[in-house]
Coordinates of C-alpha atoms in Angstrom, one line a residue:
M1 CA -14.2 -9.2 9.4
L2 CA -15.5 -6.3 7.3
S3 CA -15.2 -2.7 8.5
D4 CA -16.0 0.4 6.6
Y5 CA -14.4 3.9 6.6
H6 CA -15.7 7.2 5.5
T7 CA -12.9 9.3 4.0
S8 CA -10.3 8.4 1.3
K9 CA -7.7 10.3 -0.7
N10 CA -10.4 11.2 -3.2
Y11 CA -13.8 11.1 -1.5
T12 CA -15.5 12.4 1.7
A13 CA -18.4 10.5 3.2
S14 CA -20.9 9.4 0.5
W15 CA -20.5 12.3 -1.9
Q16 CA -18.4 13.2 -4.9
R17 CA -18.6 9.9 -6.8
N18 CA -20.3 11.9 -9.6
V19 CA -17.3 14.2 -10.1
P20 CA -15.6 13.0 -13.4
Y21 CA -12.0 13.9 -12.3
L22 CA -12.3 12.0 -9.0
R23 CA -13.9 9.0 -10.8
E24 CA -11.0 8.9 -13.2
L25 CA -8.7 8.6 -10.2
Q26 CA -10.8 6.0 -8.5
P27 CA -13.5 4.7 -10.9
H28 CA -14.8 1.7 -9.0
P29 CA -15.6 0.7 -5.4
A30 CA -12.9 -1.5 -4.0
I31 CA -12.3 -3.6 -0.9
H32 CA -9.0 -3.6 0.8
I33 CA -7.8 -7.2 1.2
H34 CA -4.5 -8.7 2.3
P35 CA -2.7 -10.3 -0.7
D36 CA -2.4 -13.7 1.1
T37 CA -6.1 -13.8 2.0
A38 CA -7.0 -13.0 -1.7
T39 CA -4.5 -15.5 -3.1
V40 CA -6.0 -18.4 -1.0
R41 CA -9.4 -17.5 -2.6
G42 CA -8.0 -17.3 -6.2
I43 CA -8.5 -13.5 -6.2
Q44 CA -6.1 -11.3 -8.1
D45 CA -5.6 -7.5 -7.6
E46 CA -8.4 -5.6 -9.4
D47 CA -10.7 -8.7 -9.8
W48 CA -14.4 -8.2 -9.2
V49 CA -15.4 -10.0 -6.0
I50 CA -18.6 -10.8 -4.1
V51 CA -18.5 -9.9 -0.4
E52 CA -21.3 -11.7 1.6
S53 CA -22.4 -11.1 5.2
P54 CA -25.4 -12.7 7.0
H55 CA -27.4 -9.6 6.0
G56 CA -26.5 -8.8 2.4
W57 CA -23.9 -8.8 -0.4
L58 CA -21.8 -6.4 -2.4
K59 CA -19.9 -6.6 -5.7
V60 CA -16.7 -4.6 -5.7
K61 CA -13.1 -4.7 -6.9
A62 CA -10.4 -6.3 -4.9
E63 CA -7.5 -4.0 -4.0
F64 CA -4.5 -5.7 -2.5
Y65 CA -3.5 -3.9 0.7
P66 CA -0.5 -5.5 2.4
G67 CA -0.9 -3.3 5.5
I68 CA -4.2 -4.8 6.5
R69 CA -4.7 -7.7 8.8
P70 CA -5.2 -11.0 6.9
D71 CA -8.5 -11.6 8.7
T72 CA -9.9 -8.2 7.9
V73 CA -11.3 -6.4 4.8
M74 CA -12.2 -2.7 4.6
I75 CA -14.4 -0.8 2.2
L76 CA -15.0 2.9 1.7
H77 CA -18.6 3.9 2.7
G78 CA -20.8 5.8 0.3
W79 CA -20.7 4.2 -3.2
W80 CA -24.0 4.9 -4.9
Q81 CA -23.6 7.8 -7.3
G82 CA -22.8 7.2 -11.0
C83 CA -20.9 9.6 -13.2
K84 CA -22.8 10.3 -16.4
E85 CA -19.9 12.1 -18.0
L86 CA -17.9 8.9 -17.9
G87 CA -20.8 6.6 -18.7
L88 CA -20.8 5.1 -15.1
A89 CA -24.3 4.2 -13.8
D90 CA -25.6 4.6 -10.3
Y91 CA -25.0 1.5 -8.1
P92 CA -28.0 -0.4 -6.7
L93 CA -28.7 0.4 -3.0
L94 CA -29.6 -3.2 -2.1
D95 CA -28.0 -6.6 -2.7
G96 CA -25.4 -6.6 -5.4
G97 CA -24.7 -2.9 -5.1
T98 CA -22.0 -1.2 -3.1
N99 CA -24.0 0.3 -0.2
V100 CA -22.1 -1.1 2.8
N101 CA -25.0 -0.4 5.2
I102 CA -26.8 -3.5 3.8
M103 CA -24.0 -5.6 5.2
Y104 CA -25.0 -4.9 8.8
S105 CA -27.9 -6.1 10.9
L106 CA -31.1 -4.1 11.1
D107 CA -32.2 -5.8 14.3
P108 CA -32.3 -3.0 17.0
E109 CA -31.0 -5.5 19.6
K110 CA -27.8 -6.1 17.4
T111 CA -27.4 -2.8 15.5
F112 CA -25.9 -0.6 18.2
D113 CA -22.9 -1.1 20.4
P114 CA -24.2 -1.2 24.0
L115 CA -21.1 0.5 25.4
I116 CA -20.9 3.5 23.1
T117 CA -24.4 3.4 21.6
A118 CA -23.1 3.8 18.0
M119 CA -24.1 1.7 15.1
S120 CA -21.7 -1.1 14.6
S121 CA -19.7 -0.9 11.4
Q122 CA -18.2 -4.4 11.5
T123 CA -19.6 -7.8 10.5
L124 CA -18.4 -11.2 9.5
V125 CA -18.1 -11.7 5.8
E126 CA -16.9 -14.1 3.1
V127 CA -15.1 -12.8 0.0
K128 CA -15.1 -14.8 -3.3
K129 CA -14.2 -14.1 -6.9
A130 CA -17.2 -12.8 -8.9

């Protein structure tokens, strides 16, 4: 199960990826994955991985996160900006990029949670080494 979050120790929402100092601290998008889940898939900490849902796919780095459930992965929302000062290009907005929104259904009947009427930010995924 993939879920996204919007704030980290370095970034807020989908902004600030173009700030050189912040990108030096966290240069690449990463998915939090339990070490046991990663090991079964031949994934090491910091490996580039492909995350596929029924709706799209991302290419991000694996970040071992022992505190996460083994059946869950999480990614920070908002990776699209490059950082020209560090030679880091913008990420594509569609398949192969890091825009987590492409991982979710666009079908209006499936997009919103009927109880709270908010867009769902969870979907089933498979993670494999890139």
